[in-house]
Structure formats: C-alpha cells, structure tokens
C-alpha cells in the first residue's frame, strides 16, 4: 500500500458574535459585533493556502484573498490591509454587505464540508483594525498623494460603490477626480439604502474621507441631467464615469397602491437612513409610523425594510412572498437575523388589492394563497393562484420591495447614450465604455439592480481603462 500524506484537519468555522435578538430589534447599532484578534487569527488559520486559490475567481474585484488571510494568521494586520487595498477601495463596506456565500466563499474548497473560510468577516476585521498612518495610505495602500498627473481630470457622476471605486483607482494614479452627487450626502445606496444596523454610517464616512484625503473632491446637490450635463463635463474632463445606480422603484400594480401608507422600499429606507429618522427626535425627520407593517418582496432590500420597521416601533411585521423560503433571494444570514428578531413570513401569498378607510388611509391588504406549478423562464417554479383562498391581513404601512429600474433624468438629457431594451446604459463589458467616447458607465445603471461588489468591480474595470488611456 502506498503511503498517503495525512490530510490537514480543519477546525470548525469561528462564529460571528452578534447582539442578542431581543436587544438589537430595539436599536440601530450594528448587529454583527466583529471578530476579536484571537478569533480572526483562528479563522484565518483554517485557510488551506491553496496553490490556485479559487476564491479569487469568485471576487469581482479580485482581492488577493489567500495572501491577506495568510498575513492575518501571522498577526500582520497592516500587511493584510495593504494587500486588500491593492484591488478593493472599500473593504470595511464589502466585509459587511457583500454576498460572500455566493462569491468568494462560494468558491472556497472547504465549502464542500459546509464551512468555507469566513473571508468577508476577516476582511471586515482587517479593515476595522487597521489604523492608517496617513489618509492616502488608507485609501490606496500606497502613498498616492502626489500631484495630479499633469492637468488630467476625471468626473464621476453619482457617489455609490461603482463611482467611489472608479474615483479611487484614478486618484491612485495621480489623476484629479471630481465626484458629483445628487443628494446632500455622498455614498449613494451605502448611505440611503442600507440600514445602519448592517452598515454603520461612520464606516461609509471613513471610506469617503479617505478618498477626500487622496485628492477626490465631492460636489453635492448636483443632479446629472439637470444641474450638471454630460456634454458640458466633456469639455472640461478627459473622461467621465456614470455610476448613478437604478433608483426608480417598481410597484405592484394592484388597486389601492395610491393609498396613504403605501411606500416603495427606496422611499421608506431613504427617509429612515439618509433622513436619520431612526434618531428622532434628535434628528427632526420622523418617518411614517406603522403598527402593523407588511413588506412585499424577498430580497435583501425587503429584509432591510422589514427589520427597519421593527426597530421603528412596529408591533408586527410580515414579509409577503409568492414562492417559498427556498426560493427567496435574500442572503441566508439576513433571513435568519430577520426571523430571530420577530419578522413573520407569509409564504405562497400574493397581493390582490390594498384596502383603505374613508380618508384613503391604508387599513389592510387582501392576499391570495398560491401554489407552485411548472418552472418559468427563471428556472423557478411558477406561483399559481389557489381559487377561493383570499384573506385580509391588517396593515397600516405597506412597503413594496420588488426591485428598481433606471431613473430617466440623466438618460433623457443625454440621447447619445445607447440604451438596451430594458432602459439601462449599454457599456463595453471589458472596459465599461459607452456609446460616447471616453464616457464610461458601471453598476446598476448598466446591469440593473445587483450587489455592491459587482458595482465596485465595474467601477474598478472602468477606472483601470481610464488610467490606461490617460496615464499610459
């Protein structure tokens, strides 16, 4: 019998400490508390240090995962941070909100045993731990605060993850970058969409302040297609990146959707997050109150809305979904956290109409039970109505979280931009360039609603192409 090399015994995955469910449902503090140094090193030591790390192929920004985890295991957090920053401009953000289970961790060879290395948690730990010696080093991992490359300038429209990433890549190369944001605070969906209990606003502010220190200027209350125009920007800038997202909500299209108390998830979350309604009365921006809240949808945004409503004082929160839990697209962690906090799920149900009182205020929603039939174009079994199964669910606040589509303001003001059949900007897959020379685009305005890390990947790709053209 041939001698076989003994296999390495891998320890169990290190759990993430969290606030207790009964405590956290009453506050907007971060749910996941983060690893200690000992926990991080123990988790990093589980990495097999594969010769061909498949995890990197699952990362849209191609973080050198094996290398940074090795440094964590050795206790070299500064080195780990610098490795991450070679490709990722926003590690503290990505470590919190990226769907690692479907990306880097989904490719980890240990997933076969059900316990991949907790790459996202380690990335968050490194980002949170690292104390930069200069703001420039915090952004780029190198001293990139040199004078701008001649008079070369880049404009980024929007300040969400794709634009911030593009800005970081260009600033690293010494190019002057101006970011134009329509709202009064930079960060895009990171600020107005994702609740503080998942992504603290101080984390976003720290990343943005690092970009400022690297020479990126932010111009707020600047609406693309209104207060700023692409044709005018082209006269002043060598390249333009469009990262305005896709923030126009999709509604149900059922009777009663215009009743007082029916909101899109975009509006509701923006009121709470950007308006800081969660801090009322310290911030004088109250949100619409709801005792019995119903959320329609099954993605991460729906979970964010449901969990936010609980924290805003709702007595009951239901998530209505026309399929089963197995088909829900939300991250498993978000589903589990929602259930632990008391969110209830009305599966195999679909809304027929909203019902209001004499003053047009929402009182209930009429639902119909569904059953799963044959698969549809998405490959999932199609929901089929069950005859005679209607029932009413008391509701005074309804939140529709069915996705988003492109906002037409910038697009209508720039007819030269070629759009696809869904109304999103067509961009070269390899470079991000649009139908207008040296005008690039990335993120949700190109792909439709997707993840933060995919938007960052598009911003990085476009930024690299811009640097190649401008800097050589």
Coordinates of C-alpha atoms in Angstrom, one line a residue:
X1 CA 0.0 0.0 0.0
X2 CA 1.3 3.5 -0.9
X3 CA 2.0 5.9 1.8
X4 CA -0.5 8.7 1.7
X5 CA 0.1 12.2 3.1
X6 CA -2.2 12.8 6.1
X7 CA -4.9 15.4 5.3
X8 CA -4.9 18.6 7.3
X9 CA -7.6 18.7 10.0
X10 CA -9.6 21.9 9.6
X11 CA -11.1 23.4 12.7
X12 CA -14.8 24.5 12.7
X13 CA -15.6 27.9 11.4
X14 CA -15.5 30.7 14.0
X15 CA -18.9 32.1 14.7
X16 CA -19.5 35.9 14.5
X17 CA -20.6 37.4 17.8
X18 CA -23.9 39.3 17.5
X19 CA -26.2 41.4 19.6
X20 CA -29.0 39.3 21.2
X21 CA -32.1 39.5 19.0
X22 CA -34.3 40.9 21.8
X23 CA -31.8 43.7 22.3
X24 CA -30.9 44.6 18.7
X25 CA -34.5 44.8 17.5
X26 CA -34.8 47.9 19.6
X27 CA -31.8 49.7 18.4
X28 CA -29.9 50.7 15.2
X29 CA -26.5 49.6 16.4
X30 CA -24.6 47.1 14.3
X31 CA -25.9 43.6 14.7
X32 CA -22.7 41.7 14.0
X33 CA -20.1 42.7 16.6
X34 CA -17.0 41.6 14.7
X35 CA -14.2 39.2 15.5
X36 CA -11.6 39.7 18.2
X37 CA -8.0 39.4 17.1
X38 CA -7.8 35.9 18.5
X39 CA -11.0 34.9 16.6
X40 CA -9.7 36.4 13.4
X41 CA -6.3 34.6 13.6
X42 CA -8.1 31.3 14.5
X43 CA -10.4 31.7 11.5
X44 CA -7.5 32.7 9.2
X45 CA -5.6 29.6 10.3
X46 CA -8.4 27.4 8.7
X47 CA -7.3 28.6 5.2
X48 CA -5.6 25.8 3.3
X49 CA -3.4 28.4 1.3
X50 CA -4.3 26.7 -2.0
X51 CA -1.8 27.0 -4.8
X52 CA -4.6 28.0 -7.1
X53 CA -7.0 30.0 -4.9
X54 CA -10.4 29.6 -6.5
X55 CA -11.8 32.1 -4.0
X56 CA -10.2 34.9 -6.0
X57 CA -12.1 33.9 -9.1
X58 CA -15.3 34.5 -7.2
X59 CA -14.4 38.0 -6.2
X60 CA -15.5 40.7 -8.7
X61 CA -12.6 43.0 -7.7
X62 CA -10.1 40.1 -7.4
X63 CA -8.8 40.7 -3.9
X64 CA -5.6 38.5 -3.2
X65 CA -7.6 36.6 -0.6
X66 CA -5.1 33.8 0.1
X67 CA -2.3 36.3 0.7
X68 CA -4.2 38.7 3.0
X69 CA -5.5 35.8 5.1
X70 CA -2.0 34.4 5.5
X71 CA -1.0 37.8 6.9
X72 CA -3.9 37.7 9.3
X73 CA -3.0 34.2 10.5
X74 CA 0.6 35.5 11.1
X75 CA -0.8 38.6 13.0
X76 CA 0.4 41.1 10.4
X77 CA -2.8 43.2 10.1
X78 CA -1.1 46.2 8.4
X79 CA 0.3 44.0 5.7
X80 CA -3.1 42.3 5.3
X81 CA -4.8 45.6 4.9
X82 CA -2.4 46.8 2.3
X83 CA -2.9 43.6 0.3
X84 CA -6.6 44.1 0.3
X85 CA -6.4 47.7 -0.8
X86 CA -4.4 46.8 -3.9
X87 CA -7.8 46.0 -5.5
X88 CA -10.5 46.9 -3.1
X89 CA -11.3 50.6 -2.3
X90 CA -14.0 49.8 0.3
X91 CA -13.0 46.8 2.4
X92 CA -14.9 47.9 5.5
X93 CA -18.0 48.1 3.4
X94 CA -17.5 44.9 1.4
X95 CA -16.7 42.9 4.6
X96 CA -20.2 43.8 5.8
X97 CA -22.6 43.7 2.9
X98 CA -21.2 41.6 0.1
X99 CA -22.9 38.2 -0.5
X100 CA -19.6 36.3 0.1
X101 CA -21.5 33.0 0.3
X102 CA -22.3 33.3 -3.5
X103 CA -18.9 34.8 -4.5
X104 CA -15.5 34.2 -2.8
X105 CA -16.7 31.9 -0.1
X106 CA -18.8 30.0 -2.6
X107 CA -15.6 29.0 -4.4
X108 CA -13.7 28.0 -1.2
X109 CA -12.7 24.4 -1.3
X110 CA -13.9 24.0 2.3
X111 CA -17.4 24.7 1.2
X112 CA -17.7 21.1 0.3
X113 CA -17.7 20.4 4.1
X114 CA -20.2 23.3 4.6
X115 CA -17.8 25.6 6.3
X116 CA -15.8 27.8 3.9
X117 CA -13.3 30.2 5.4
X118 CA -15.2 33.4 6.6
X119 CA -13.5 35.6 4.1
X120 CA -15.9 38.5 4.5
X121 CA -15.6 38.5 8.3
X122 CA -11.8 38.5 8.0
X123 CA -11.9 41.4 5.5
X124 CA -14.1 43.4 7.8
X125 CA -11.8 42.7 10.8
X126 CA -8.7 43.8 8.9
X127 CA -10.4 47.0 7.7
X128 CA -11.8 47.8 11.1
X129 CA -8.5 47.1 12.8
X130 CA -6.1 48.9 10.5
X131 CA -5.2 52.4 11.6
X132 CA -3.7 54.2 8.7
X133 CA -0.6 56.3 9.1
X134 CA -1.9 58.7 6.5
X135 CA -5.2 59.2 4.9
X136 CA -3.7 58.5 1.5
X137 CA -2.4 55.1 2.6
X138 CA -5.8 54.3 4.0
X139 CA -7.3 54.7 0.5
X140 CA -4.7 53.2 -1.8
X141 CA -2.3 51.1 0.3
X142 CA 0.5 53.3 -1.1
X143 CA 1.5 56.9 -0.9
X144 CA -0.6 58.2 -3.8
X145 CA -0.9 61.8 -2.7
X146 CA 1.4 63.0 -5.4
X147 CA 0.5 66.0 -7.5
X148 CA -2.2 65.3 -10.1
X149 CA -0.9 63.8 -13.4
X150 CA -0.5 67.0 -15.4
X151 CA -3.9 68.6 -15.9
X152 CA -5.8 65.3 -16.4
X153 CA -9.2 65.2 -14.8
X154 CA -12.0 62.7 -14.4
X155 CA -15.6 63.3 -13.4
X156 CA -17.7 60.6 -11.7
X157 CA -21.5 61.1 -11.7
X158 CA -23.0 59.5 -8.6
X159 CA -21.2 58.6 -5.4
X160 CA -22.3 55.0 -4.9
X161 CA -19.9 52.0 -4.8
X162 CA -19.1 52.0 -8.5
X163 CA -18.2 55.7 -8.7
X164 CA -16.3 55.6 -5.4
X165 CA -14.2 52.6 -6.7
X166 CA -13.5 54.3 -10.1
X167 CA -12.6 57.5 -8.2
X168 CA -10.2 55.6 -6.0
X169 CA -8.5 53.8 -8.9
X170 CA -8.0 57.1 -10.8
X171 CA -6.8 59.0 -7.7
X172 CA -4.3 56.3 -7.0
X173 CA -2.8 57.0 -10.4
X174 CA -2.5 60.7 -9.6
X175 CA -5.4 61.8 -11.7
X176 CA -7.6 64.6 -10.4
X177 CA -11.2 63.4 -9.7
X178 CA -14.4 65.2 -9.1
X179 CA -17.5 63.3 -7.9
X180 CA -20.9 64.8 -8.5
X181 CA -23.7 63.6 -6.2
X182 CA -27.4 64.4 -6.5
X183 CA -28.2 64.1 -2.8
X184 CA -26.9 66.2 0.1
X185 CA -24.6 63.5 1.4
X186 CA -22.2 61.2 -0.5
X187 CA -22.3 57.4 -0.5
X188 CA -25.3 56.6 -2.7
X189 CA -27.0 53.3 -1.8
X190 CA -24.5 52.8 1.0
X191 CA -26.0 55.8 2.8
X192 CA -29.7 55.9 1.8
X193 CA -30.4 52.2 1.2
X194 CA -28.5 50.0 3.7
X195 CA -29.6 50.4 7.3
X196 CA -27.1 51.4 10.0
X197 CA -27.5 48.1 11.8
X198 CA -25.9 46.4 8.8
X199 CA -23.6 49.1 7.6
X200 CA -22.8 51.9 10.1
X201 CA -22.8 55.3 8.5
X202 CA -19.5 56.1 10.2
X203 CA -17.9 53.3 8.2
X204 CA -19.0 54.8 5.0
X205 CA -17.9 58.3 6.1
X206 CA -14.5 57.0 6.9
X207 CA -14.0 55.4 3.5
X208 CA -15.2 58.6 1.8
X209 CA -13.0 60.9 4.0
X210 CA -10.0 58.7 2.9
X211 CA -10.9 59.4 -0.7
X212 CA -11.0 63.1 0.1
X213 CA -7.6 63.0 1.6
X214 CA -6.4 61.3 -1.6
X215 CA -7.5 64.4 -3.6
X216 CA -11.0 63.4 -4.6
X217 CA -13.5 66.3 -4.4
X218 CA -17.2 65.8 -3.8
X219 CA -19.8 68.2 -5.2
X220 CA -23.2 67.6 -3.6
X221 CA -26.7 68.6 -4.7
X222 CA -25.5 68.0 -8.3
X223 CA -28.2 66.2 -10.3
X224 CA -26.9 64.6 -13.5
X225 CA -29.1 65.7 -16.4
X226 CA -30.3 68.8 -14.5
X227 CA -27.6 70.8 -12.7
X228 CA -24.8 69.1 -14.5
X229 CA -24.7 68.0 -18.1
X230 CA -22.5 65.3 -19.7
X231 CA -21.9 67.5 -22.8
X232 CA -20.6 70.3 -20.6
X233 CA -18.5 67.9 -18.5
X234 CA -16.8 66.5 -21.6
X235 CA -15.4 70.0 -22.4
X236 CA -13.7 70.1 -19.0
X237 CA -12.8 66.5 -18.2
X238 CA -10.7 63.9 -20.0
X239 CA -13.1 61.1 -19.0
X240 CA -16.4 60.7 -17.4
X241 CA -17.8 57.8 -15.3
X242 CA -21.6 57.3 -14.9
X243 CA -22.5 55.5 -11.7
X244 CA -25.9 56.8 -10.9
X245 CA -27.5 53.5 -9.9
X246 CA -31.0 52.4 -10.7
X247 CA -33.2 54.1 -8.1
X248 CA -36.6 54.2 -9.7
X249 CA -38.9 51.8 -7.8
X250 CA -41.0 49.1 -9.3
X251 CA -44.6 48.8 -7.9
X252 CA -47.1 46.0 -7.7
X253 CA -49.7 47.5 -10.0
X254 CA -52.7 46.4 -7.8
X255 CA -55.7 48.5 -6.8
X256 CA -55.2 50.8 -3.8
X257 CA -51.5 51.3 -4.2
X258 CA -52.0 55.0 -4.0
X259 CA -53.4 54.9 -0.5
X260 CA -51.7 56.8 2.3
X261 CA -49.3 54.4 4.0
X262 CA -48.1 52.5 0.9
X263 CA -44.4 53.2 0.2
X264 CA -41.6 51.9 -2.0
X265 CA -38.7 50.4 -0.1
X266 CA -36.5 53.1 -1.6
X267 CA -38.5 55.9 -0.2
X268 CA -39.0 54.3 3.2
X269 CA -35.4 53.4 3.7
X270 CA -34.2 56.8 2.4
X271 CA -36.4 58.5 5.0
X272 CA -35.0 56.4 7.8
X273 CA -31.4 56.2 6.7
X274 CA -30.5 59.4 4.9
X275 CA -33.0 61.4 6.9
X276 CA -31.8 59.8 10.1
X277 CA -35.4 59.1 11.2
X278 CA -34.1 56.3 13.3
X279 CA -32.6 59.1 15.5
X280 CA -35.8 61.0 16.0
X281 CA -36.3 63.4 17.9
X282 CA -32.6 64.2 17.9
X283 CA -32.9 64.5 14.2
X284 CA -36.2 66.2 13.3
X285 CA -37.1 63.9 10.4
X286 CA -39.7 61.4 11.5
X287 CA -40.8 58.5 9.3
X288 CA -44.3 57.4 8.6
X289 CA -45.4 55.3 11.6
X290 CA -46.8 51.8 11.2
X291 CA -48.0 49.4 13.9
X292 CA -48.8 46.5 11.5
X293 CA -46.3 46.5 8.6
X294 CA -46.3 44.4 5.5
X295 CA -43.3 44.1 3.2
X296 CA -43.6 42.8 -0.3
X297 CA -40.5 41.1 -1.8
X298 CA -37.9 38.6 -0.7
X299 CA -34.5 40.1 -1.4
X300 CA -32.0 41.9 0.9
X301 CA -33.9 45.2 0.5
X302 CA -37.1 43.6 1.7
X303 CA -35.3 42.2 4.7
X304 CA -33.7 45.6 5.4
X305 CA -37.2 47.3 5.2
X306 CA -38.8 44.7 7.5
X307 CA -36.1 44.8 10.1
X308 CA -36.0 48.6 10.0
X309 CA -39.8 48.7 10.5
X310 CA -39.4 46.6 13.7
X311 CA -36.8 49.0 15.0
X312 CA -39.1 51.9 14.2
X313 CA -41.6 50.5 16.7
X314 CA -43.9 48.2 14.7
X315 CA -45.9 45.7 16.7
X316 CA -45.9 43.2 13.9
X317 CA -44.0 42.9 10.6
X318 CA -45.0 40.4 7.8
X319 CA -43.0 39.7 4.7
X320 CA -45.2 38.5 1.9
X321 CA -43.7 36.3 -0.9
X322 CA -45.4 34.4 -3.6
X323 CA -43.0 31.5 -3.5
X324 CA -41.4 29.5 -0.6
X325 CA -38.5 30.2 1.7
X326 CA -36.2 28.0 -0.5
X327 CA -36.7 30.4 -3.5
X328 CA -36.1 33.7 -1.5
X329 CA -33.1 35.5 -3.0
X330 CA -32.1 37.3 0.2
X331 CA -28.9 36.3 2.0
X332 CA -29.4 33.4 4.4
X333 CA -27.8 35.5 7.2
X334 CA -30.3 38.3 6.6
X335 CA -33.2 35.8 6.6
X336 CA -32.0 34.2 9.8
X337 CA -31.5 37.6 11.5
X338 CA -35.0 38.8 10.5
X339 CA -36.6 35.6 11.9
X340 CA -34.6 35.9 15.1
X341 CA -35.8 39.5 15.5
X342 CA -39.5 38.5 15.1
X343 CA -40.3 39.2 11.4
X344 CA -43.1 36.9 10.3
X345 CA -43.3 35.4 6.8
X346 CA -46.4 34.9 4.7
X347 CA -45.1 32.4 2.1
X348 CA -47.0 31.4 -1.0
X349 CA -49.1 34.6 -0.9
X350 CA -49.6 37.4 -3.4
X351 CA -51.4 40.8 -3.0
X352 CA -54.6 41.4 -4.8
X353 CA -55.5 44.9 -3.5
X354 CA -54.9 47.4 -0.8
X355 CA -57.9 48.5 1.3
X356 CA -58.3 51.9 2.9
X357 CA -60.7 53.9 5.1
X358 CA -62.8 57.0 4.1
X359 CA -59.7 59.2 4.4
X360 CA -57.8 57.0 2.0
X361 CA -55.5 55.6 4.7
X362 CA -54.3 52.0 4.4
X363 CA -56.1 49.5 6.7
X364 CA -55.4 46.1 5.2
X365 CA -54.2 44.2 2.2
X366 CA -56.1 41.3 0.5
X367 CA -53.8 38.4 -0.2
X368 CA -54.4 35.2 -2.3
X369 CA -52.7 31.9 -1.5
X370 CA -50.5 30.4 -4.2
X371 CA -49.1 27.0 -5.0
X372 CA -46.0 26.2 -7.1
X373 CA -46.6 24.9 -10.7
X374 CA -44.2 24.3 -13.5
X375 CA -40.9 26.2 -13.8
X376 CA -40.9 29.6 -15.5
X377 CA -38.2 31.4 -17.5
X378 CA -36.2 32.0 -14.4
X379 CA -36.0 28.2 -13.7
X380 CA -38.1 28.6 -10.6
X381 CA -41.5 27.0 -10.2
X382 CA -44.2 29.5 -11.2
X383 CA -46.6 30.6 -8.5
X384 CA -50.2 29.6 -9.4
X385 CA -53.3 31.2 -7.6
X386 CA -55.4 28.9 -5.5
X387 CA -59.1 29.6 -6.2
X388 CA -61.2 30.8 -3.3
X389 CA -58.2 31.4 -1.0
X390 CA -58.4 35.2 -0.5
X391 CA -57.8 36.6 3.0
X392 CA -57.2 40.0 4.5
X393 CA -54.1 41.0 6.5
X394 CA -54.4 44.1 8.8
X395 CA -51.8 46.6 7.6
X396 CA -51.3 50.3 8.2
X397 CA -47.9 50.6 6.5
X398 CA -47.0 48.7 3.3
X399 CA -43.5 48.6 1.8
X400 CA -43.0 47.5 -1.7
X401 CA -39.5 46.0 -2.3
X402 CA -39.8 44.4 -5.7
X403 CA -36.7 45.9 -7.3
X404 CA -35.8 49.0 -9.2
X405 CA -35.3 50.4 -12.7
X406 CA -33.2 53.1 -14.3
X407 CA -34.0 56.7 -13.5
X408 CA -34.6 58.5 -16.8
X409 CA -33.4 62.0 -15.8
X410 CA -29.8 61.7 -16.9
X411 CA -30.6 59.3 -19.8
X412 CA -33.2 61.6 -21.3
X413 CA -30.8 64.5 -21.1
X414 CA -28.2 62.5 -23.0
X415 CA -29.8 61.0 -26.0
X416 CA -26.4 60.0 -27.5
X417 CA -26.1 57.3 -24.8
X418 CA -27.2 54.0 -26.3
X419 CA -29.5 52.0 -24.0
X420 CA -30.6 48.4 -24.1
X421 CA -34.1 47.1 -24.3
X422 CA -34.5 47.4 -20.5
X423 CA -33.6 51.0 -20.5
X424 CA -30.1 50.6 -19.0
X425 CA -26.9 52.0 -20.5
X426 CA -25.0 49.8 -22.9
X427 CA -21.4 49.6 -21.9
X428 CA -18.5 47.6 -23.2
X429 CA -18.0 44.5 -21.0
X430 CA -14.2 44.7 -21.0
X431 CA -13.8 48.5 -20.5
X432 CA -17.1 50.0 -19.4
X433 CA -17.0 52.5 -22.2
X434 CA -20.4 53.7 -23.5
X435 CA -21.5 54.7 -27.0
X436 CA -19.9 58.1 -26.2
X437 CA -16.1 58.1 -26.5
X438 CA -14.3 58.4 -23.1
X439 CA -17.7 58.2 -21.3
X440 CA -17.9 55.1 -19.1
X441 CA -20.6 53.6 -17.0
X442 CA -20.9 50.8 -14.4
X443 CA -23.0 49.5 -11.6
X444 CA -26.8 49.2 -11.5
X445 CA -27.3 51.8 -14.3
X446 CA -25.7 49.1 -16.6
X447 CA -26.7 45.8 -15.0
X448 CA -29.9 46.6 -13.3
X449 CA -30.2 46.2 -9.5
X450 CA -27.2 44.0 -8.3
X451 CA -24.7 43.8 -5.5
X452 CA -22.3 46.4 -4.1
X453 CA -19.3 44.3 -5.0
X454 CA -20.4 43.8 -8.6
X455 CA -20.8 47.6 -8.9
X456 CA -17.4 48.0 -7.5
X457 CA -16.0 45.5 -10.0
X458 CA -17.4 47.6 -12.8
X459 CA -16.0 50.8 -11.3
X460 CA -12.6 49.2 -11.0
X461 CA -12.6 48.0 -14.6
X462 CA -13.6 51.4 -15.9
X463 CA -11.1 53.1 -13.7
X464 CA -8.3 50.9 -15.0
X465 CA -9.2 51.7 -18.6
X466 CA -9.4 55.4 -17.9
X467 CA -5.9 55.3 -16.2
X468 CA -4.5 53.3 -19.2
X469 CA -5.8 55.9 -21.6
X470 CA -4.8 59.0 -19.6
X471 CA -1.7 57.9 -17.8
X472 CA -0.4 55.3 -20.3

